[in-house]
């Protein structure tokens, strides 16, 4: 029986309704795609073909006080490949396109980059769209690679840190990591000036992976780092490093440091040490030699502290340059079983205050120090910078050790008078003598002179606030008391023709990690100035654990060479302003 007309109509309506429903779904979806979802889909599509790039800022330059470059970043290059596109390609040879096989391309890349062809081949195999083929390439190699015009190769500029003077001031400068991050020294200290701001840009590429011309968008401009000017004199630094290296070899010392300070400003002209670090080859140095011991290593300074004890007594008691004392070979510390001796055996000596410093008598300075209460002596040590970091604030700089006065016992009451039970850095000791040289005005050391940003704006790094730590007349008398070391005693060998010298030697035992002192291990030191009447420069020397010649006499030849070269380099005329001639004995 044939279907009725009503049934056929019903089925047609159902079919039409289904078709309309499906069509409506497509229309709705199309509306969402073209209108509602369009921005997101467009962004997704653009993201799929957009390639972000980071434009690395060039790290700034470090120079010495005269503009000589000590550290700089130069442009090096790396070549990377899109492995998904690597294969036989058209290569430009003498301006003409030639079809080369992948193997021919590998051979040419190896020839230009001086790399193993097998390593090049490995770098081109795989599914990575960014595979580094070769790094640390120079400008000539860059030009040769660029001339090939291989579409699936990207040649990128990469900053490379270099230190033109090698190990000169290397321990000061520090170094950076392979990813351009500062690791030590001035590179860390002045990073806010040296570090630039990376730029950002993007470009679009087609289905073949090639950049689409005209699609590059700069999202953030690159700003290069600034220039840091140090107070260091590169040539004088080099000279001193040569001298201390020679002396280390002669003495078999564990390490030696030498510092030259401008007595009037506190500026550091030289901060030399050996073993030295060459930042171009950090791996060639032992880890313990990669910092700066001048700022980071401490030792018991010993006898140079006697000058501070004397200064306190001269300003707070009746002690003068020729006050008379009888110094026995040893003194028992009252209320203890401890006995303090001089470094050499002797009968009782009739020494003046000047003679106590010249001879470096422990028993003599004990009598001087007893004229002042502990709180006063402690305040003088603090004034002279003992127990505090310098104004340089060098990375990992040590503040040394100076126990609070209420922690001093019957023994430390005396040992602090001659620099035992105290720990100081070489820069602290040199800085203390800068105050004596500068008529009692201490200016904490300065290493960074200025920062000049990429736009040419220079910001000076001011010197530390001057502090009058002792009276000018006290400082002048002390210089007169420190002069006989060089005119009448062991310092005669260090005399410089035409110049008067003043200073203090020190020999102290090396403290063990578990208390007590290490047998037959010493630190020899010297802090001295010239010309003594009106000093221009202070030289501090530390010789740590010499194998031979374990007395402070071993500093004299080194001091002579360093101070003489400093005076000559800076055209300092012979001494002016004669000092009083104080008698060392009575």
Coordinates of C-alpha atoms in Angstrom, one line a residue:
X1 CA 0.0 0.0 0.0
X2 CA 1.5 3.4 -1.0
X3 CA 2.4 5.9 1.7
X4 CA -0.1 8.6 2.2
X5 CA 0.5 12.2 1.2
X6 CA 0.4 13.2 4.9
X7 CA 3.2 10.8 5.8
X8 CA 5.4 12.0 2.9
X9 CA 4.9 15.6 4.1
X10 CA 5.8 14.6 7.7
X11 CA 9.0 12.9 6.6
X12 CA 10.0 15.9 4.5
X13 CA 9.4 18.3 7.4
X14 CA 11.6 16.1 9.6
X15 CA 14.4 16.0 7.0
X16 CA 14.2 19.8 6.4
X17 CA 14.3 20.4 10.2
X18 CA 17.4 18.2 10.5
X19 CA 19.1 20.0 7.7
X20 CA 18.2 23.4 9.2
X21 CA 19.4 22.3 12.6
X22 CA 22.8 21.2 11.2
X23 CA 23.0 24.4 9.1
X24 CA 22.2 26.4 12.3
X25 CA 25.0 24.6 14.1
X26 CA 27.5 25.5 11.4
X27 CA 26.2 29.1 11.2
X28 CA 26.6 29.5 15.0
X29 CA 30.1 28.0 14.9
X30 CA 31.0 30.2 12.0
X31 CA 29.8 33.3 14.0
X32 CA 31.9 32.2 17.0
X33 CA 35.0 31.6 14.8
X34 CA 34.7 34.8 12.8
X35 CA 33.5 37.2 15.5
X36 CA 33.7 35.8 19.0
X37 CA 36.8 33.7 18.8
X38 CA 38.5 35.6 16.0
X39 CA 41.0 37.6 18.2
X40 CA 42.2 34.6 20.1
X41 CA 42.5 32.4 16.9
X42 CA 44.3 35.2 15.1
X43 CA 46.7 35.5 18.1
X44 CA 47.2 31.8 18.1
X45 CA 47.9 31.7 14.4
X46 CA 50.3 34.6 14.7
X47 CA 52.0 32.9 17.7
X48 CA 52.5 29.8 15.6
X49 CA 54.4 31.8 13.0
X50 CA 55.9 34.5 15.2
X51 CA 59.4 34.0 16.5
X52 CA 60.6 35.9 19.6
X53 CA 64.2 37.1 19.9
X54 CA 66.2 38.4 22.8
X55 CA 68.7 41.1 21.8
X56 CA 71.6 40.7 24.4
X57 CA 72.9 44.0 25.9
X58 CA 76.6 44.4 25.7
X59 CA 78.1 44.4 29.2
X60 CA 80.0 47.6 30.1
X61 CA 83.7 48.2 30.3
X62 CA 86.0 48.5 33.3
X63 CA 88.9 50.9 33.1
X64 CA 91.7 52.1 35.3
X65 CA 92.0 55.7 36.5
X66 CA 93.6 56.7 33.1
X67 CA 91.0 55.0 30.9
X68 CA 93.0 51.9 30.1
X69 CA 90.7 49.0 29.5
X70 CA 90.8 46.2 32.1
X71 CA 87.6 44.4 31.1
X72 CA 85.3 44.6 28.1
X73 CA 82.8 42.7 26.1
X74 CA 83.5 42.1 22.4
X75 CA 81.1 40.7 19.9
X76 CA 81.4 37.0 19.1
X77 CA 79.0 34.9 17.1
X78 CA 77.2 31.5 17.1
X79 CA 75.5 29.7 14.4
X80 CA 72.3 27.7 14.9
X81 CA 70.2 25.5 12.6
X82 CA 66.6 24.5 12.2
X83 CA 67.1 20.7 12.0
X84 CA 63.6 20.2 10.5
X85 CA 64.7 22.2 7.4
X86 CA 68.3 21.1 7.1
X87 CA 69.1 19.4 3.9
X88 CA 70.3 20.0 0.3
X89 CA 70.1 23.7 -0.4
X90 CA 70.9 26.5 -2.7
X91 CA 74.2 28.1 -1.4
X92 CA 75.6 31.4 -2.5
X93 CA 79.2 30.9 -3.9
X94 CA 80.8 34.1 -5.3
X95 CA 77.4 35.7 -5.5
X96 CA 75.9 32.8 -7.5
X97 CA 73.5 30.2 -6.2
X98 CA 74.7 26.6 -6.4
X99 CA 72.8 23.5 -5.4
X100 CA 74.8 21.8 -2.6
X101 CA 74.3 18.5 -0.9
X102 CA 74.0 18.5 2.9
X103 CA 77.4 16.8 3.1
X104 CA 78.9 19.6 1.1
X105 CA 77.4 22.1 3.4
X106 CA 78.6 20.2 6.5
X107 CA 82.2 20.2 5.0
X108 CA 82.1 23.9 4.4
X109 CA 80.7 24.7 7.8
X110 CA 83.4 22.7 9.4
X111 CA 86.1 24.5 7.3
X112 CA 84.8 27.9 8.4
X113 CA 84.2 27.2 12.1
X114 CA 87.2 24.9 12.5
X115 CA 85.0 22.3 14.1
X116 CA 84.9 18.5 13.5
X117 CA 82.6 17.7 10.6
X118 CA 81.1 14.8 12.6
X119 CA 80.0 17.2 15.3
X120 CA 78.5 19.5 12.7
X121 CA 76.5 16.6 11.2
X122 CA 75.2 15.6 14.6
X123 CA 74.1 19.2 15.3
X124 CA 72.0 19.2 12.0
X125 CA 70.2 15.9 12.7
X126 CA 67.0 15.7 14.6
X127 CA 63.7 17.6 15.0
X128 CA 64.8 20.7 16.9
X129 CA 64.1 24.0 15.4
X130 CA 67.1 25.5 17.3
X131 CA 70.3 23.5 17.4
X132 CA 73.6 25.2 18.1
X133 CA 76.2 24.3 15.4
X134 CA 79.2 26.3 16.5
X135 CA 80.0 29.1 19.0
X136 CA 82.7 31.6 19.9
X137 CA 83.2 32.7 16.3
X138 CA 85.0 35.8 15.2
X139 CA 83.9 38.5 12.8
X140 CA 85.7 36.9 9.8
X141 CA 83.9 33.6 10.4
X142 CA 80.6 35.5 10.7
X143 CA 81.1 37.1 7.3
X144 CA 82.0 33.8 5.6
X145 CA 78.9 32.1 7.1
X146 CA 76.6 35.0 6.2
X147 CA 77.8 35.0 2.6
X148 CA 76.6 31.4 2.2
X149 CA 73.0 32.6 2.7
X150 CA 71.7 29.3 3.9
X151 CA 68.1 29.9 4.9
X152 CA 67.9 27.3 7.7
X153 CA 71.0 28.7 9.5
X154 CA 70.7 31.6 11.9
X155 CA 73.9 33.6 12.8
X156 CA 73.6 35.4 16.1
X157 CA 75.8 38.0 17.9
X158 CA 76.9 37.0 21.4
X159 CA 78.8 39.3 23.8
X160 CA 82.1 37.8 25.0
X161 CA 83.9 39.0 28.1
X162 CA 87.7 39.6 27.7
X163 CA 90.4 41.0 30.0
X164 CA 93.1 42.6 27.8
X165 CA 95.7 42.8 30.6
X166 CA 95.3 39.2 31.7
X167 CA 96.1 38.7 35.4
X168 CA 96.7 42.5 36.0
X169 CA 94.2 43.3 38.8
X170 CA 92.5 40.0 38.0
X171 CA 91.6 39.3 41.7
X172 CA 90.0 42.7 41.9
X173 CA 88.1 42.5 38.6
X174 CA 86.6 39.1 39.2
X175 CA 84.9 37.2 36.3
X176 CA 81.6 36.3 34.8
X177 CA 79.9 33.0 33.9
X178 CA 79.2 31.6 30.5
X179 CA 75.8 33.1 30.6
X180 CA 77.2 36.6 31.3
X181 CA 76.3 36.6 35.1
X182 CA 78.9 38.2 37.4
X183 CA 80.6 35.8 39.8
X184 CA 83.2 37.8 41.7
X185 CA 85.1 41.1 42.2
X186 CA 84.2 44.4 40.6
X187 CA 82.1 42.5 38.1
X188 CA 79.7 41.9 41.0
X189 CA 80.4 45.1 42.9
X190 CA 79.6 47.3 40.0
X191 CA 77.0 45.1 38.2
X192 CA 74.3 47.8 38.5
X193 CA 76.5 50.0 36.2
X194 CA 78.0 47.3 34.0
X195 CA 74.8 45.3 33.2
X196 CA 72.7 46.6 30.4
X197 CA 69.0 45.8 29.6
X198 CA 68.3 43.2 27.0
X199 CA 66.1 44.1 24.1
X200 CA 63.1 42.1 22.7
X201 CA 61.9 41.7 19.1
X202 CA 60.0 39.2 17.1
X203 CA 59.5 38.3 13.5
X204 CA 57.1 36.1 11.5
X205 CA 58.2 33.1 9.4
X206 CA 56.5 31.3 6.6
X207 CA 55.7 27.6 6.4
X208 CA 59.2 27.0 5.1
X209 CA 60.6 28.4 8.3
X210 CA 62.2 31.4 6.6
X211 CA 61.8 34.9 8.1
X212 CA 59.1 37.0 6.3
X213 CA 60.7 40.3 5.3
X214 CA 59.2 43.4 6.9
X215 CA 57.6 41.5 9.8
X216 CA 60.2 42.4 12.5
X217 CA 58.8 44.2 15.5
X218 CA 60.9 45.7 18.2
X219 CA 59.2 45.3 21.6
X220 CA 61.9 46.7 23.8
X221 CA 65.0 48.6 22.9
X222 CA 68.4 47.2 24.0
X223 CA 70.5 49.3 26.4
X224 CA 74.1 48.5 26.7
X225 CA 76.0 48.6 30.1
X226 CA 78.0 51.5 31.3
X227 CA 81.7 52.1 31.9
X228 CA 83.2 51.7 35.4
X229 CA 86.4 53.7 36.1
X230 CA 88.5 52.4 39.0
X231 CA 91.1 54.2 41.1
X232 CA 93.6 51.6 40.1
X233 CA 96.8 52.5 38.1
X234 CA 97.1 49.7 35.6
X235 CA 100.8 50.1 35.0
X236 CA 101.8 50.4 38.6
X237 CA 99.5 47.5 39.4
X238 CA 101.4 45.4 36.8
X239 CA 104.8 46.4 38.2
X240 CA 103.8 45.5 41.8
X241 CA 102.3 42.2 40.7
X242 CA 105.7 41.3 39.1
X243 CA 107.6 42.2 42.2
X244 CA 105.4 40.3 44.7
X245 CA 105.4 37.2 42.4
X246 CA 109.2 37.3 42.4
X247 CA 109.3 37.7 46.2
X248 CA 106.8 34.8 46.6
X249 CA 109.1 32.6 44.6
X250 CA 112.1 33.6 46.7
X251 CA 110.4 33.1 50.1
X252 CA 108.1 30.2 49.3
X253 CA 105.3 32.2 50.9
X254 CA 101.7 30.9 50.7
X255 CA 100.6 34.3 49.4
X256 CA 101.6 37.9 49.3
X257 CA 99.6 41.1 49.0
X258 CA 100.6 44.7 48.4
X259 CA 98.4 47.7 48.6
X260 CA 99.1 51.3 47.6
X261 CA 96.8 54.0 49.0
X262 CA 96.7 57.7 48.2
X263 CA 97.3 59.2 51.6
X264 CA 95.3 62.3 50.8
X265 CA 92.2 60.7 49.3
X266 CA 92.1 57.0 50.4
X267 CA 92.0 56.0 46.7
X268 CA 93.5 52.5 46.0
X269 CA 96.2 52.8 43.3
X270 CA 97.3 49.2 43.7
X271 CA 95.7 46.1 45.2
X272 CA 98.1 43.3 44.1
X273 CA 98.3 39.8 45.2
X274 CA 99.8 36.5 44.3
X275 CA 98.8 33.9 43.3
X276 CA 97.0 36.0 40.8
X277 CA 93.8 35.3 38.8
X278 CA 93.6 35.6 35.1
X279 CA 89.9 36.1 34.4
X280 CA 90.4 35.0 30.8
X281 CA 91.2 31.5 32.2
X282 CA 89.5 31.1 35.5
X283 CA 89.9 27.3 35.5
X284 CA 93.7 27.6 35.6
X285 CA 93.4 29.0 39.1
X286 CA 92.7 27.2 42.3
X287 CA 89.3 28.1 43.8
X288 CA 90.9 29.8 46.9
X289 CA 92.9 32.1 44.6
X290 CA 89.9 33.5 42.7
X291 CA 88.9 36.2 45.3
X292 CA 90.8 39.1 46.7
X293 CA 92.7 38.3 50.0
X294 CA 93.3 42.0 50.4
X295 CA 89.6 42.4 51.3
X296 CA 88.6 38.8 52.2
X297 CA 91.4 37.2 54.2
X298 CA 92.1 38.0 57.8
X299 CA 95.1 37.4 60.1
X300 CA 96.3 38.7 63.4
X301 CA 98.0 41.9 62.4
X302 CA 100.4 42.0 65.3
X303 CA 102.8 44.9 65.9
X304 CA 101.2 47.5 63.4
X305 CA 98.5 47.8 66.1
X306 CA 101.1 49.2 68.5
X307 CA 100.9 52.5 66.7
X308 CA 97.1 52.7 67.5
X309 CA 97.8 51.8 71.2
X310 CA 100.5 54.5 71.3
X311 CA 98.1 57.1 69.7
X312 CA 95.5 56.4 72.4
X313 CA 98.0 56.8 75.2
X314 CA 99.4 60.0 73.7
X315 CA 96.0 61.6 73.6
X316 CA 94.7 60.3 76.9
X317 CA 97.7 60.2 79.2
X318 CA 101.1 61.8 79.8
X319 CA 102.9 59.6 77.2
X320 CA 104.9 61.5 74.7
X321 CA 107.4 60.5 72.0
X322 CA 110.3 60.4 74.4
X323 CA 108.6 59.1 77.5
X324 CA 110.9 56.7 79.3
X325 CA 110.2 53.0 80.0
X326 CA 112.1 50.0 81.1
X327 CA 111.2 47.0 78.9
X328 CA 112.2 43.6 80.3
X329 CA 112.4 40.5 78.2
X330 CA 109.1 39.2 79.5
X331 CA 106.2 40.1 81.8
X332 CA 103.9 37.8 83.7
X333 CA 100.2 38.7 83.2
X334 CA 98.8 39.5 86.6
X335 CA 96.2 37.1 87.9
X336 CA 97.1 34.4 85.3
X337 CA 99.8 31.9 84.6
X338 CA 100.4 33.5 81.2
X339 CA 103.7 35.2 80.4
X340 CA 104.2 37.6 77.5
X341 CA 107.6 37.9 75.9
X342 CA 109.3 40.0 73.3
X343 CA 110.2 38.4 70.0
X344 CA 113.9 38.3 70.9
X345 CA 115.7 37.5 74.2
X346 CA 117.1 40.5 76.0
X347 CA 117.8 42.0 79.3
X348 CA 115.8 45.0 80.5
X349 CA 116.1 47.8 77.9
X350 CA 115.8 51.6 78.5
X351 CA 113.4 52.5 75.7
X352 CA 111.5 55.7 74.9
X353 CA 108.0 55.5 73.4
X354 CA 109.8 55.9 70.1
X355 CA 112.2 53.1 70.9
X356 CA 109.2 50.8 71.8
X357 CA 107.8 51.3 68.3
X358 CA 111.2 51.0 66.6
X359 CA 112.2 47.8 68.5
X360 CA 108.6 46.6 68.5
X361 CA 108.7 45.6 72.1
X362 CA 105.7 43.9 73.5
X363 CA 106.6 44.4 77.1
X364 CA 107.2 48.1 76.4
X365 CA 103.8 48.7 74.7
X366 CA 102.1 46.8 77.6
X367 CA 103.3 49.5 79.9
X368 CA 102.1 52.2 77.4
X369 CA 98.7 50.6 77.0
X370 CA 98.2 50.3 80.7
X371 CA 98.0 54.1 80.9
X372 CA 94.7 54.0 79.1
X373 CA 91.5 52.1 80.0
X374 CA 90.2 49.3 77.7
X375 CA 87.1 51.2 76.5
X376 CA 89.3 54.0 75.2
X377 CA 91.7 51.7 73.4
X378 CA 88.7 49.8 71.9
X379 CA 87.3 53.1 70.6
X380 CA 90.6 53.9 68.9
X381 CA 90.8 50.6 67.2
X382 CA 87.3 51.1 65.9
X383 CA 88.1 54.7 64.8
X384 CA 91.1 53.4 62.8
X385 CA 88.8 50.9 61.0
X386 CA 89.7 47.7 62.8
X387 CA 86.7 45.3 63.0
X388 CA 84.8 47.1 60.2
X389 CA 84.5 46.6 56.4
X390 CA 86.0 49.3 54.3
X391 CA 83.8 51.7 52.3
X392 CA 84.6 49.6 49.2
X393 CA 82.3 46.9 50.5
X394 CA 84.0 44.4 48.2
X395 CA 82.0 41.2 47.6
X396 CA 82.5 38.8 50.5
X397 CA 84.7 41.4 52.2
X398 CA 85.5 40.5 55.8
X399 CA 85.1 42.9 58.7
X400 CA 87.7 41.1 60.6
X401 CA 87.4 40.3 64.3
X402 CA 87.4 42.7 67.2
X403 CA 85.7 41.4 70.3
X404 CA 83.5 43.9 72.3
X405 CA 85.5 45.4 75.1
X406 CA 83.3 43.7 77.8
X407 CA 84.5 40.4 76.4
X408 CA 88.2 41.2 77.0
X409 CA 89.8 39.2 79.8
X410 CA 93.1 39.7 81.7
X411 CA 95.1 38.3 78.8
X412 CA 93.3 40.0 75.9
X413 CA 93.6 43.3 77.9
X414 CA 97.3 43.1 76.9
X415 CA 97.3 41.1 73.7
X416 CA 95.1 43.6 72.0
X417 CA 97.8 46.2 72.6
X418 CA 100.1 44.5 70.2
X419 CA 97.6 43.0 67.7
X420 CA 96.9 39.5 69.0
X421 CA 93.4 38.3 69.5
X422 CA 92.4 40.6 66.7
X423 CA 91.8 39.7 63.1
X424 CA 92.2 42.2 60.3
X425 CA 92.4 42.3 56.5
X426 CA 95.3 43.8 54.6
X427 CA 93.2 46.7 53.5
X428 CA 92.2 47.5 57.1
X429 CA 95.8 47.8 58.2
X430 CA 96.8 49.9 55.3
X431 CA 93.8 52.2 55.9
X432 CA 94.8 52.7 59.5
X433 CA 98.2 54.0 58.5
X434 CA 96.5 56.3 55.9
X435 CA 95.0 58.2 58.8
X436 CA 98.5 58.6 60.4
X437 CA 99.8 59.8 57.0
X438 CA 96.9 62.2 56.5
X439 CA 97.4 64.2 59.7
X440 CA 94.9 62.0 61.6
X441 CA 92.1 62.2 59.0
X442 CA 91.0 58.7 58.0
X443 CA 89.2 58.3 54.7
X444 CA 88.0 54.8 54.1
X445 CA 89.5 53.3 50.9
X446 CA 87.8 53.9 47.5
X447 CA 88.1 51.5 44.5
X448 CA 85.4 52.6 42.1
X449 CA 85.8 56.2 40.9
X450 CA 82.8 56.6 38.6
X451 CA 80.1 55.1 36.4
X452 CA 79.4 56.4 32.9
X453 CA 76.1 55.1 31.5
X454 CA 75.5 54.3 27.9
X455 CA 74.0 57.7 27.2
X456 CA 77.2 59.4 28.4
X457 CA 76.0 60.5 31.9
X458 CA 78.8 60.2 34.5
X459 CA 78.0 59.6 38.1
X460 CA 81.0 60.0 40.5
X461 CA 81.4 57.6 43.4
X462 CA 82.3 60.0 46.2
X463 CA 85.1 59.3 48.7
X464 CA 84.0 58.2 52.1
X465 CA 83.3 60.9 54.7
X466 CA 86.7 62.0 56.2
X467 CA 87.0 61.4 60.0
X468 CA 89.5 63.0 62.3
X469 CA 90.5 60.0 64.3
X470 CA 93.5 61.6 66.1
X471 CA 94.7 65.1 66.4
X472 CA 97.0 66.4 63.6
X473 CA 99.9 67.0 66.1
X474 CA 99.5 63.4 67.4
X475 CA 99.8 62.1 63.8
X476 CA 102.9 64.3 63.1
X477 CA 104.5 63.0 66.3
X478 CA 103.7 59.4 65.4
X479 CA 105.3 59.8 62.0
X480 CA 108.4 61.1 63.7
X481 CA 108.3 58.1 66.0
X482 CA 107.9 55.7 63.1
X483 CA 110.8 57.2 61.1
X484 CA 113.8 55.6 63.1
X485 CA 112.7 52.2 61.8
X486 CA 114.2 53.3 58.5
X487 CA 117.0 55.5 59.8
X488 CA 118.4 53.5 62.7
X489 CA 117.0 50.0 62.5
X490 CA 116.1 47.2 60.1
X491 CA 114.5 49.5 57.6
X492 CA 117.9 51.0 56.5
X493 CA 117.9 48.6 53.6
X494 CA 114.7 50.1 52.3
X495 CA 115.8 53.7 52.2
X496 CA 115.0 55.7 49.1
X497 CA 117.4 58.4 48.2
X498 CA 116.0 61.9 48.9
X499 CA 112.8 60.6 50.6
X500 CA 112.1 60.2 54.3
X501 CA 110.1 57.1 55.3
X502 CA 108.0 56.1 58.3
X503 CA 106.3 52.9 59.2
X504 CA 105.9 49.8 61.3
X505 CA 106.7 46.2 60.8
X506 CA 104.8 43.2 62.2
X507 CA 105.4 39.5 62.7
X508 CA 102.6 37.4 64.1
X509 CA 101.9 33.7 64.4
X510 CA 99.1 32.1 62.4
X511 CA 96.2 31.1 64.6
X512 CA 94.9 27.6 64.3
X513 CA 91.3 26.8 63.6
X514 CA 90.9 25.0 67.0
X515 CA 92.6 27.6 69.1
X516 CA 96.3 28.2 69.8
X517 CA 98.9 29.0 67.1
X518 CA 100.4 26.9 64.3
X519 CA 104.1 26.1 65.0
X520 CA 106.6 27.9 62.9
X521 CA 104.0 29.6 60.7
X522 CA 104.0 33.4 60.6
X523 CA 102.6 36.4 58.9
X524 CA 105.1 39.2 58.1
X525 CA 103.8 42.7 57.4
X526 CA 104.7 46.3 56.9
X527 CA 102.7 49.5 56.7
X528 CA 104.7 52.5 55.7
X529 CA 104.5 56.0 54.1
X530 CA 106.5 58.5 52.1
X531 CA 107.6 61.2 52.2
X532 CA 107.3 61.0 56.0
X533 CA 107.1 64.8 56.6
X534 CA 104.0 65.1 54.3
X535 CA 103.1 61.7 53.1
X536 CA 101.6 61.2 49.6
X537 CA 101.3 57.4 49.6
X538 CA 100.9 54.5 52.0
X539 CA 102.2 51.0 51.1
X540 CA 100.8 47.9 53.0
X541 CA 102.6 44.5 52.5
X542 CA 101.5 41.1 53.8
X543 CA 103.6 38.0 53.4
X544 CA 101.7 35.0 54.6
X545 CA 103.5 31.9 55.8
X546 CA 106.9 32.2 54.2
X547 CA 109.0 29.1 54.1
X548 CA 112.3 31.0 54.6
X549 CA 113.2 34.3 56.3
X550 CA 110.3 34.4 58.6
X551 CA 111.0 37.8 60.1
X552 CA 109.5 41.1 58.9
X553 CA 112.9 42.1 57.5
X554 CA 111.7 40.2 54.4
X555 CA 109.3 43.0 53.6
X556 CA 112.0 45.7 53.2
X557 CA 113.3 45.1 49.7
X558 CA 109.7 44.7 48.4
X559 CA 108.7 48.0 50.1
X560 CA 111.6 49.8 48.6
X561 CA 110.8 48.8 45.1
X562 CA 107.0 49.5 45.4
X563 CA 107.3 52.8 47.1
X564 CA 110.1 54.0 44.8
X565 CA 108.2 53.1 41.7
X566 CA 105.1 54.8 43.1
X567 CA 106.9 58.1 43.9
X568 CA 108.6 58.1 40.5
X569 CA 105.4 57.3 38.6
X570 CA 103.5 60.1 40.3
X571 CA 106.4 62.7 40.1
X572 CA 106.5 63.2 43.9
X573 CA 109.4 65.6 44.7
X574 CA 111.8 64.8 47.5
X575 CA 110.6 65.1 51.1
X576 CA 109.4 68.4 52.5
X577 CA 108.4 69.2 56.1
X578 CA 111.1 67.8 58.4
X579 CA 109.9 65.7 61.3
X580 CA 111.2 65.9 64.9
X581 CA 114.2 63.6 65.7
X582 CA 113.2 61.6 68.7
X583 CA 115.6 59.5 70.6
X584 CA 114.7 55.7 70.8
X585 CA 116.7 55.1 74.1
X586 CA 117.6 56.8 77.3

